[in-house]
Tab-separated table of C-alpha atoms in Angstrom:
chain	number	residue	atom	x	y	z
L	193	MET	CA	-19.545	46.791	35.704
L	194	SER	CA	-21.190	44.705	38.122
L	195	PRO	CA	-18.403	41.777	40.510
L	196	LEU	CA	-18.087	39.055	39.292
L	197	SER	CA	-19.839	35.712	40.888
L	198	PRO	CA	-18.065	33.177	42.185
L	199	LYS	CA	-20.405	31.181	40.155
L	200	ASP	CA	-18.508	33.860	36.601
L	201	LEU	CA	-15.861	32.403	37.873
L	202	GLN	CA	-16.047	28.919	37.035
L	203	PRO	CA	-14.780	27.653	34.088
L	204	ARG	CA	-17.894	27.045	31.184
L	205	PRO	CA	-18.280	23.638	29.883
L	206	SER	CA	-16.802	22.606	26.540
L	207	GLN	CA	-18.889	23.249	23.713
L	208	ASP	CA	-17.684	20.150	21.098
L	209	PRO	CA	-19.166	16.905	23.390
L	210	ARG	CA	-16.164	14.900	21.439
L	211	PRO	CA	-13.931	13.253	23.200
L	212	VAL	CA	-10.421	14.257	23.684
L	213	GLY	CA	-8.070	13.694	21.273
L	214	THR	CA	-10.647	12.493	18.779
L	215	VAL	CA	-11.956	13.435	15.398
L	216	SER	CA	-15.004	13.657	13.605
L	217	VAL	CA	-15.874	11.414	10.747
L	218	GLU	CA	-18.654	11.740	8.594
L	219	GLN	CA	-20.762	8.418	6.941
L	220	ALA	CA	-22.678	7.022	4.657
L	221	ILE	CA	-24.347	4.094	2.939
L	222	PHE	CA	-24.984	4.074	-0.349
L	223	THR	CA	-26.860	1.019	-1.668
L	224	SER	CA	-30.026	-0.055	-3.271
L	225	ALA	CA	-33.140	-0.154	-1.898
L	226	ARG	CA	-37.004	0.667	-1.916
L	227	THR	CA	-37.321	4.227	-0.222
L	228	SER	CA	-39.847	7.082	0.679
L	229	GLN	CA	-38.150	8.946	-2.106
L	230	LYS	CA	-36.550	6.547	-4.988
L	231	ASP	CA	-36.200	2.507	-6.356
L	232	GLY	CA	-32.756	1.323	-6.914
L	233	TYR	CA	-29.301	2.065	-5.387
L	234	GLN	CA	-28.618	5.532	-3.091
L	235	LEU	CA	-27.901	6.736	-0.085
L	236	VAL	CA	-30.062	5.335	2.164
L	237	ALA	CA	-29.002	7.093	5.829
L	238	TRP	CA	-25.983	9.895	5.908
L	239	SER	CA	-25.026	11.523	9.465
L	240	PRO	CA	-25.539	15.718	10.033
L	241	GLY	CA	-21.740	16.262	8.410
L	242	ILE	CA	-22.877	15.058	5.282
L	243	SER	CA	-23.957	17.942	2.785
L	244	SER	CA	-26.172	18.315	-0.529
L	245	GLU	CA	-22.555	17.964	-2.357
L	246	ASP	CA	-21.152	15.779	-0.460
L	247	ALA	CA	-24.314	12.916	-1.101
L	248	ARG	CA	-24.259	14.068	-5.019
L	249	GLN	CA	-20.529	12.818	-5.222
L	250	LEU	CA	-21.306	9.565	-2.682
L	251	ALA	CA	-23.677	8.797	-4.836
L	252	VAL	CA	-21.717	9.378	-8.838
L	253	TRP	CA	-18.013	7.217	-6.713
L	254	GLY	CA	-20.648	4.704	-4.707
L	255	PRO	CA	-20.436	1.247	-6.777
L	256	ALA	CA	-24.719	-0.566	-8.248
L	257	HIS	CA	-26.189	-3.280	-8.964
L	258	ASP	CA	-23.237	-5.861	-10.021
L	259	SER	CA	-20.440	-3.892	-9.609
L	260	MET	CA	-18.404	-6.664	-7.272
L	261	ILE	CA	-16.477	-8.360	-9.547
L	262	VAL	CA	-17.058	-11.726	-7.310
L	263	ASP	CA	-20.037	-13.325	-6.722
L	264	ASP	CA	-19.020	-13.402	-3.243
L	265	PRO	CA	-20.877	-12.518	0.541
L	266	THR	CA	-17.267	-12.592	2.387
L	267	ASP	CA	-15.314	-10.322	-0.353
L	268	VAL	CA	-14.909	-7.290	0.071
L	269	SER	CA	-13.220	-3.996	-1.714
L	270	LEU	CA	-11.790	-1.078	-0.304
L	271	ASN	CA	-12.279	2.375	-1.644
L	272	PHE	CA	-9.975	5.603	-1.119
L	273	HIS	CA	-11.118	8.718	-3.081
L	274	PRO	CA	-11.725	12.268	-2.894
L	275	LEU	CA	-14.624	13.960	-3.165
L	276	GLY	CA	-14.914	17.621	-3.486
L	277	ASP	CA	-14.179	20.868	-1.616
L	278	GLY	CA	-10.692	19.225	0.005
L	279	LYS	CA	-12.538	16.232	1.431
L	280	PHE	CA	-11.822	12.855	1.176
L	281	CYS	CA	-14.416	9.102	0.905
L	282	ILE	CA	-12.630	5.923	2.157
L	283	SER	CA	-14.768	2.970	1.923
L	284	ARG	CA	-15.949	-0.301	2.112
L	285	THR	CA	-18.371	-2.237	-0.094
L	286	MET	CA	-19.359	-5.746	0.434
L	287	LEU	CA	-22.712	-7.675	-0.832
L	288	GLY	CA	-25.898	-7.408	1.019
L	289	LEU	CA	-29.526	-8.512	1.954
L	290	ALA	CA	-30.914	-10.297	-2.421
L	291	GLU	CA	-31.762	-7.175	-4.470
L	292	TYR	CA	-35.165	-6.140	-3.390
L	293	SER	CA	-36.345	-5.702	-6.431
L	294	GLY	CA	-36.006	-9.432	-8.061
L	295	ARG	CA	-34.360	-8.884	-10.434
L	296	GLY	CA	-31.093	-11.178	-8.773
L	297	GLY	CA	-27.981	-11.410	-7.096
L	298	ARG	CA	-26.824	-8.906	-3.881
L	299	GLN	CA	-27.597	-5.840	-3.317
L	300	VAL	CA	-24.323	-4.155	-3.251
L	301	TYR	CA	-23.580	-2.645	-0.144
L	302	THR	CA	-21.215	0.564	0.800
L	303	HIS	CA	-20.071	2.276	3.662
L	304	CYS	CA	-18.446	5.221	3.065
L	305	PHE	CA	-16.603	7.851	5.714
L	306	VAL	CA	-16.520	10.998	5.105
L	307	LEU	CA	-13.334	13.550	6.917
L	308	LYS	CA	-12.288	16.792	5.670
L	309	ALA	CA	-8.553	17.338	5.269
L	310	ASP	CA	-7.310	18.115	8.778
L	311	ALA	CA	-8.858	15.633	10.011
L	312	PHE	CA	-8.230	12.883	7.221
L	313	ALA	CA	-4.362	14.613	8.691
L	314	ARG	CA	-4.737	13.510	11.572
L	315	PHE	CA	-4.293	9.684	10.255
L	316	HIS	CA	-1.499	11.095	8.265
L	317	ASN	CA	-2.845	11.171	5.449
L	318	ASP	CA	-3.703	7.090	5.530
L	319	PRO	CA	-7.016	5.618	4.403
L	320	PHE	CA	-5.913	2.184	5.762
L	321	ARG	CA	-5.724	3.239	9.586
L	322	VAL	CA	-9.230	5.275	8.817
L	323	LEU	CA	-10.612	1.430	8.137
L	324	SER	CA	-8.615	0.374	10.987
L	325	ALA	CA	-10.403	3.214	13.583
L	326	ALA	CA	-13.853	2.335	11.428
L	327	LEU	CA	-13.994	-1.436	12.876
L	328	ALA	CA	-12.655	-1.101	15.687
L	329	ILE	CA	-15.687	1.067	16.509
L	330	HIS	CA	-18.451	-0.010	14.281
L	331	ASP	CA	-19.847	-3.595	12.864
L	332	LEU	CA	-19.231	-2.484	9.056
L	333	ARG	CA	-21.271	-5.153	8.190
L	334	PRO	CA	-25.174	-5.198	6.155
L	335	GLY	CA	-27.755	-5.540	9.230
L	336	ALA	CA	-30.988	-7.752	8.083
L	337	LYS	CA	-32.586	-4.146	8.432
L	338	LEU	CA	-31.206	-0.714	6.862
L	339	PRO	CA	-30.152	2.843	8.771
L	340	THR	CA	-32.344	5.253	7.592
L	341	ASP	CA	-29.568	8.031	9.727
L	342	LEU	CA	-26.271	7.594	10.896
L	343	PRO	CA	-24.377	9.140	13.942
L	344	THR	CA	-21.005	11.400	13.461
L	345	LEU	CA	-18.579	9.180	14.526
L	346	SER	CA	-15.275	10.822	16.587
L	347	MET	CA	-12.713	8.558	16.035
L	348	LEU	CA	-8.888	7.858	18.004
L	349	PRO	CA	-5.903	8.075	15.242
L	350	SER	CA	-2.912	7.167	16.687
L	351	GLY	CA	0.380	6.466	15.951
L	352	GLY	CA	3.067	7.750	14.142
L	353	PRO	CA	3.595	8.793	10.561
L	354	VAL	CA	4.908	5.977	9.680
L	355	ASP	CA	4.718	2.112	11.222
L	356	ALA	CA	8.572	0.515	11.463
L	357	GLY	CA	6.386	-2.996	12.377
L	358	LEU	CA	4.814	-3.271	8.633
L	359	ILE	CA	8.225	-2.474	7.372
L	360	ARG	CA	9.292	-5.122	9.575
L	361	PHE	CA	7.033	-8.205	8.674
L	362	PHE	CA	7.853	-6.982	4.672
L	363	ASP	CA	11.125	-8.529	4.478
L	364	SER	CA	11.105	-12.268	2.164
L	365	PRO	CA	12.673	-11.681	-1.088
L	366	LEU	CA	9.305	-12.243	-3.385
L	367	GLN	CA	8.023	-9.894	-0.579
L	368	GLN	CA	10.764	-6.726	-1.631
L	369	GLN	CA	11.089	-7.959	-5.269
L	370	THR	CA	7.284	-7.675	-5.959
L	371	LEU	CA	6.942	-4.093	-3.651
L	372	VAL	CA	9.638	-2.427	-5.830
L	373	ALA	CA	7.904	-3.076	-9.015
L	374	TRP	CA	5.017	-2.102	-8.397
L	375	THR	CA	6.444	1.323	-6.338
L	376	HIS	CA	7.641	1.658	-9.418
L	377	GLN	CA	5.217	1.238	-11.913
L	378	ALA	CA	2.285	3.300	-9.164
L	379	MET	CA	4.865	6.378	-9.341
L	380	THR	CA	4.751	6.576	-13.880
L	381	SER	CA	1.827	5.802	-13.946
L	382	GLU	CA	-1.352	8.144	-15.068
L	383	LYS	CA	-3.867	5.022	-13.986
L	384	LEU	CA	-2.021	1.838	-13.430
L	385	MET	CA	-4.955	-1.744	-12.859
L	386	PHE	CA	-2.850	-4.118	-11.447
L	387	THR	CA	-4.300	-7.940	-11.281
L	388	GLY	CA	-3.101	-11.746	-9.773
L	389	SER	CA	-2.632	-13.185	-7.199
L	390	TYR	CA	-2.784	-8.826	-4.615
L	391	ASN	CA	-3.920	-8.685	-1.226
L	392	ASP	CA	-4.576	-5.720	0.439
L	393	ARG	CA	-1.219	-6.372	2.815
L	394	PHE	CA	0.713	-4.605	-0.618
L	395	LEU	CA	-1.385	-0.919	-0.951
L	396	THR	CA	-1.139	-1.189	3.622
L	397	VAL	CA	2.913	-1.258	2.994
L	398	PHE	CA	2.767	1.009	0.086
L	399	PHE	CA	1.357	3.774	0.988
L	400	ASN	CA	2.321	3.753	4.313
L	401	LEU	CA	6.502	4.032	3.267
L	402	LEU	CA	4.609	6.829	1.491
L	403	PRO	CA	5.969	10.307	2.725
L	404	VAL	CA	2.368	11.906	4.672
L	405	SER	CA	1.784	14.802	1.736
L	406	ILE	CA	2.002	12.161	-1.172
L	407	ARG	CA	-0.697	9.588	0.051
L	408	PRO	CA	-3.839	11.885	-1.508
L	409	LYS	CA	-2.882	11.350	-4.522
L	410	PHE	CA	-3.008	7.873	-4.955
L	411	SER	CA	-6.475	6.949	-4.726
L	412	PHE	CA	-7.185	2.989	-5.402
L	413	SER	CA	-10.403	0.290	-5.505
L	414	THR	CA	-9.647	-3.264	-5.215
L	415	ARG	CA	-11.825	-6.238	-6.841
L	416	LEU	CA	-14.093	-3.497	-8.081
L	417	ARG	CA	-15.692	-3.914	-11.843
L	418	TYR	CA	-13.541	-0.910	-13.514
L	419	SER	CA	-15.594	2.361	-14.210
L	420	PRO	CA	-14.787	5.010	-16.274
L	421	ARG	CA	-16.318	7.236	-14.087
L	422	ARG	CA	-14.990	6.290	-10.897
L	423	GLU	CA	-11.545	8.128	-11.413
L	424	PHE	CA	-9.238	5.701	-8.886
L	425	ARG	CA	-5.661	6.474	-9.734
L	426	LEU	CA	-5.128	2.238	-8.936
L	427	ILE	CA	-7.047	-0.152	-9.515
L	428	GLY	CA	-7.678	-4.003	-8.548
L	429	LEU	CA	-9.229	-6.287	-10.865
L	430	ALA	CA	-7.696	-10.246	-9.142
L	431	ASN	CA	-7.377	-12.390	-12.327
L	432	ASN	CA	-10.893	-11.547	-14.421
L	433	LYS	CA	-9.637	-11.432	-17.930
L	434	ASP	CA	-13.031	-9.594	-19.142
L	435	GLU	CA	-12.478	-6.366	-16.231
L	436	GLN	CA	-8.510	-6.496	-17.808
L	437	LYS	CA	-9.344	-6.480	-21.403
L	438	LYS	CA	-12.032	-3.966	-20.537
L	439	ALA	CA	-9.482	-1.299	-18.841
L	440	ALA	CA	-6.713	-2.021	-20.716
L	441	ARG	CA	-8.647	-0.163	-23.362
L	442	GLN	CA	-8.463	2.629	-21.869
L	443	GLU	CA	-6.935	5.268	-22.513
L	444	GLY	CA	-3.108	5.928	-20.044
L	445	CYS	CA	-3.720	2.913	-18.387
L	446	SER	CA	-1.005	0.202	-17.537
L	447	ALA	CA	-0.508	-3.186	-16.245
L	448	PHE	CA	0.801	-4.973	-13.691
L	449	GLN	CA	0.620	-8.328	-12.263
L	450	PHE	CA	1.654	-9.659	-9.548
L	451	ASP	CA	2.352	-13.208	-10.687
L	452	LEU	CA	4.899	-12.022	-12.857
L	453	PRO	CA	6.116	-8.090	-11.761
L	454	PRO	CA	7.136	-6.584	-14.588
L	455	ARG	CA	11.646	-5.939	-14.539
L	456	THR	CA	12.797	-2.402	-14.295
L	457	PRO	CA	16.913	-2.083	-14.478
L	458	GLU	CA	17.600	0.374	-11.163
L	459	ALA	CA	19.088	2.840	-14.285
L	460	SER	CA	15.353	3.161	-15.085
L	461	ARG	CA	13.931	3.000	-12.036
L	462	HIS	CA	11.494	6.034	-10.360
L	463	PRO	CA	14.366	6.829	-7.968
L	464	TRP	CA	11.548	6.521	-5.319
L	465	ALA	CA	11.294	2.586	-5.645
L	466	THR	CA	15.014	2.403	-5.275
L	467	TRP	CA	15.013	3.912	-2.137
L	468	VAL	CA	12.417	1.676	-1.401
L	469	GLN	CA	14.258	-1.611	-2.851
L	470	VAL	CA	16.945	0.220	-0.008
L	471	ALA	CA	15.139	0.676	3.270
L	472	LEU	CA	13.897	-2.862	3.096
L	473	CYS	CA	17.051	-4.854	1.965
L	474	HIS	CA	19.440	-2.415	4.708
L	475	ARG	CA	16.817	-4.264	7.518
L	476	GLU	CA	16.450	-0.921	9.302
L	477	PRO	CA	12.538	-0.743	10.352
L	478	ASP	CA	12.495	2.557	13.218
L	479	GLU	CA	15.863	3.875	11.219
L	480	THR	CA	13.117	4.040	8.022
L	481	ALA	CA	10.360	5.109	9.199
L	482	ARG	CA	12.092	8.573	11.141
L	483	MET	CA	14.097	9.516	7.328
L	484	ILE	CA	10.285	9.059	5.768
L	485	SER	CA	8.280	11.212	8.956
L	486	GLU	CA	10.778	14.023	8.571
L	487	ILE	CA	10.148	14.419	5.129
L	488	PRO	CA	7.955	17.820	5.086
L	489	LEU	CA	4.586	17.886	4.514
L	490	SER	CA	5.100	21.296	2.067
L	491	THR	CA	6.580	17.845	-0.577
L	492	ARG	CA	4.538	17.624	-3.590
L	493	LEU	CA	5.374	14.291	-5.993
L	494	GLU	CA	7.468	15.208	-8.535
L	495	ASP	CA	10.063	16.176	-5.734
L	496	LEU	CA	9.893	12.198	-5.349
L	497	SER	CA	13.010	11.509	-6.948
L	498	ALA	CA	15.402	14.473	-5.226
L	499	ILE	CA	14.028	12.788	-2.041
L	500	GLY	CA	13.952	9.175	-2.859
L	501	ASN	CA	17.719	9.573	-4.082
L	502	ARG	CA	18.603	11.994	-1.249
L	503	LEU	CA	17.623	9.083	1.213
L	504	ARG	CA	19.568	6.220	-0.678
L	505	VAL	CA	22.563	7.858	-0.054
L	506	ALA	CA	22.124	9.297	3.410
L	507	MET	CA	21.024	5.211	4.909
L	508	SER	CA	23.849	3.554	2.790
L	509	ALA	CA	26.470	6.694	4.046
L	510	LYS	CA	25.838	5.712	7.999
L	511	ARG	CA	25.432	2.200	6.948
L	512	LYS	CA	29.522	2.477	5.670
L	513	LYS	CA	30.074	4.239	8.868
L	514	GLY	CA	28.357	1.672	11.255
L	515	ASN	CA	30.084	-0.948	9.417
L	516	ALA	CA	33.574	0.925	9.844
L	517	GLU	CA	33.362	1.632	13.118
L	518	ALA	CA	32.377	-1.668	14.141
L	519	LYS	CA	35.340	-2.751	12.424
L	520	GLU	CA	37.516	-0.102	14.459
L	521	ALA	CA	35.378	-1.612	17.321
L	522	ALA	CA	35.993	-5.143	16.577
L	523	ALA	CA	39.553	-6.556	15.507
L	524	PRO	CA	39.939	-8.354	13.849
L	525	VAL	CA	36.947	-8.402	11.967
L	526	VAL	CA	34.955	-11.639	13.212
L	527	VAL	CA	33.208	-13.352	9.180
L	528	PRO	CA	29.728	-14.728	10.113
L	529	GLU	CA	29.826	-18.538	10.145
L	530	ASP	CA	27.473	-19.393	7.408
L	531	ASN	CA	26.812	-17.522	3.934
L	532	THR	CA	30.747	-17.393	3.789
L	533	ASP	CA	31.838	-19.741	1.914
L	534	ARG	CA	32.206	-19.265	-1.596
L	535	ASP	CA	31.872	-22.690	-2.385
L	536	GLU	CA	28.968	-23.069	-0.228
L	537	LEU	CA	27.911	-19.457	-1.487
L	538	LEU	CA	27.765	-20.804	-5.668
L	539	GLN	CA	25.728	-24.152	-4.176
L	540	LEU	CA	23.050	-21.900	-2.970
L	541	VAL	CA	22.777	-19.680	-6.024
L	542	GLU	CA	22.183	-22.778	-8.758
L	543	ARG	CA	19.126	-23.418	-5.149
L	544	ALA	CA	17.795	-20.419	-5.863
L	545	LEU	CA	17.961	-20.642	-9.555
L	546	ASP	CA	16.054	-23.608	-9.405
L	547	GLY	CA	13.281	-21.545	-7.094
L	548	ASP	CA	14.419	-22.511	-3.481
L	549	VAL	CA	13.217	-19.671	-1.605
L	550	THR	CA	14.986	-20.410	0.998
L	551	ALA	CA	18.132	-20.396	-0.947
L	552	LEU	CA	17.170	-16.941	-1.972
L	553	GLU	CA	16.156	-15.452	1.362
L	554	ARG	CA	19.853	-16.646	2.828
L	555	LEU	CA	21.641	-15.316	-0.062
L	556	ASN	CA	19.474	-11.781	0.524
L	557	ALA	CA	20.213	-12.413	4.136
L	558	THR	CA	23.673	-12.089	3.554
L	559	TRP	CA	24.244	-9.320	1.170
L	560	CYS	CA	21.301	-6.703	3.471
L	561	ALA	CA	23.194	-7.397	6.475
L	562	GLN	CA	26.981	-7.739	6.585
L	563	PRO	CA	28.171	-6.206	3.373
L	564	ASP	CA	32.095	-6.054	4.143
L	565	ARG	CA	34.852	-6.536	1.239
L	566	LYS	CA	35.212	-9.983	1.463
L	567	LEU	CA	31.211	-10.204	1.125
L	568	GLU	CA	31.772	-7.971	-1.841
L	569	SER	CA	34.257	-10.251	-3.492
L	570	LEU	CA	31.992	-13.336	-3.644
L	571	ARG	CA	28.744	-11.712	-4.397
L	572	GLN	CA	30.501	-9.966	-7.140
L	573	ASP	CA	31.549	-14.339	-7.531
L	574	CYS	CA	27.781	-15.018	-7.454
L	575	ALA	CA	26.943	-12.869	-9.536
L	576	ARG	CA	29.163	-13.174	-12.125
L	577	HIS	CA	28.204	-17.911	-11.575
L	578	PHE	CA	24.776	-16.704	-11.763
L	579	VAL	CA	25.004	-14.441	-15.085
L	580	HIS	CA	26.845	-18.064	-16.042
L	581	LEU	CA	24.372	-20.239	-15.126
L	582	SER	CA	21.164	-18.316	-16.208
L	583	LYS	CA	22.185	-17.912	-20.091
L	584	GLN	CA	22.123	-21.529	-20.295
L	585	ARG	CA	18.335	-21.795	-18.598
L	586	SER	CA	14.938	-20.871	-20.245
L	587	HIS	CA	12.570	-20.231	-18.558
L	588	ALA	CA	8.789	-20.238	-18.660
L	589	PRO	CA	7.132	-16.110	-18.520
L	590	GLY	CA	5.863	-16.471	-14.516
L	591	SER	CA	7.293	-19.536	-13.763
L	592	LYS	CA	8.717	-19.653	-9.814
L	593	GLU	CA	12.554	-20.553	-11.775
L	594	ALA	CA	12.118	-16.858	-13.919
L	595	ILE	CA	10.853	-15.371	-10.620
L	596	ALA	CA	13.785	-16.291	-9.201
L	597	VAL	CA	16.354	-14.670	-11.710
L	598	GLU	CA	14.470	-11.433	-10.593
L	599	ILE	CA	15.043	-11.728	-7.147
L	600	LEU	CA	18.998	-12.463	-8.045
L	601	SER	CA	19.147	-9.679	-10.100
L	602	LEU	CA	18.261	-7.517	-7.477
L	603	ILE	CA	20.361	-9.391	-4.755
L	604	LEU	CA	23.690	-9.755	-6.713
L	605	ARG	CA	23.364	-7.320	-8.659
L	606	ALA	CA	23.768	-8.636	-12.284
L	607	THR	CA	21.581	-8.701	-14.730
L	608	PRO	CA	22.259	-12.325	-17.430
């Protein structure tokens, strides 16, 4: 063997051209066009890592003519689904240019991002993080001319498994009550269509509060017409009555109205939804993020009931221990100046029943942030007052007063 020269001892350049820390993400565009291959909806451009089987499945899942519920070029549909062979697709759909065929309307333009399972795991299996990374480096709007090929992208994942900031800004009683009801429905439904005045923030926070290993189980679409060939688990249909009726005829399809979230007693609620309620109500987003982040990656969907119960007990025990230590360290106990007068609290209950959001927020803050023996006694007084008043009134379904009753039931832990 000949001796090594100084050149031989130099480190060889890396064969991987990607910047350190980035992951490879393939992309494709599905839309209506006249190409050398065919006319109509097809993949018009894709990156080198898109296989023929990927292309076939993207064409099956891709929305075609008149698939957008709202005929508005500014409306955006977000979608997430498995692609087979351990891959996942996150896509963004909107209306593009006028149809080339002259049949009227605009082309439905979908930009897809395809990741292998290990690459998706780098984003903590959160489709919204992939979309955020894509939007940071790519203009996803359709241009005047369609591309013919696309490069493989290098995206940089960032952040931990759970974003405490998302939890921190999701703190109004109405938001929390809706998310708890939504989580219960999502956990217990084989296929869930949701309607009304929803926004993507609910889906974002829902994924953020799921264990990482569970997130791929919840495929979703928003603002697309229902199609049985697209097997999404969560289906956003806005307020289109025809689409709601069509989807409701499908076997195993449940419905959730964001403008009238259904009420589920705690005893029959999915334990993970109850844990979400406790986590939001305790207002300790960093602790909530830590507890969810530590759930093992081997966790299965069927494990969530037991884990939800365990986390709820753990957080409540931690809160009680913290309260006891605070009480011992601060003698005599300093009762908060606001919201502790019985008459004032009873008045807040009356105002809340009339739909006063400020009163609801003050009542929620009283028992979420300052639980102690005196406040627990006041809570029971308020609960009796709430039940008494509620029996004397009747509210139209969906009215602000009816929603207030739902929220007060959660805050005061009382059922009229």
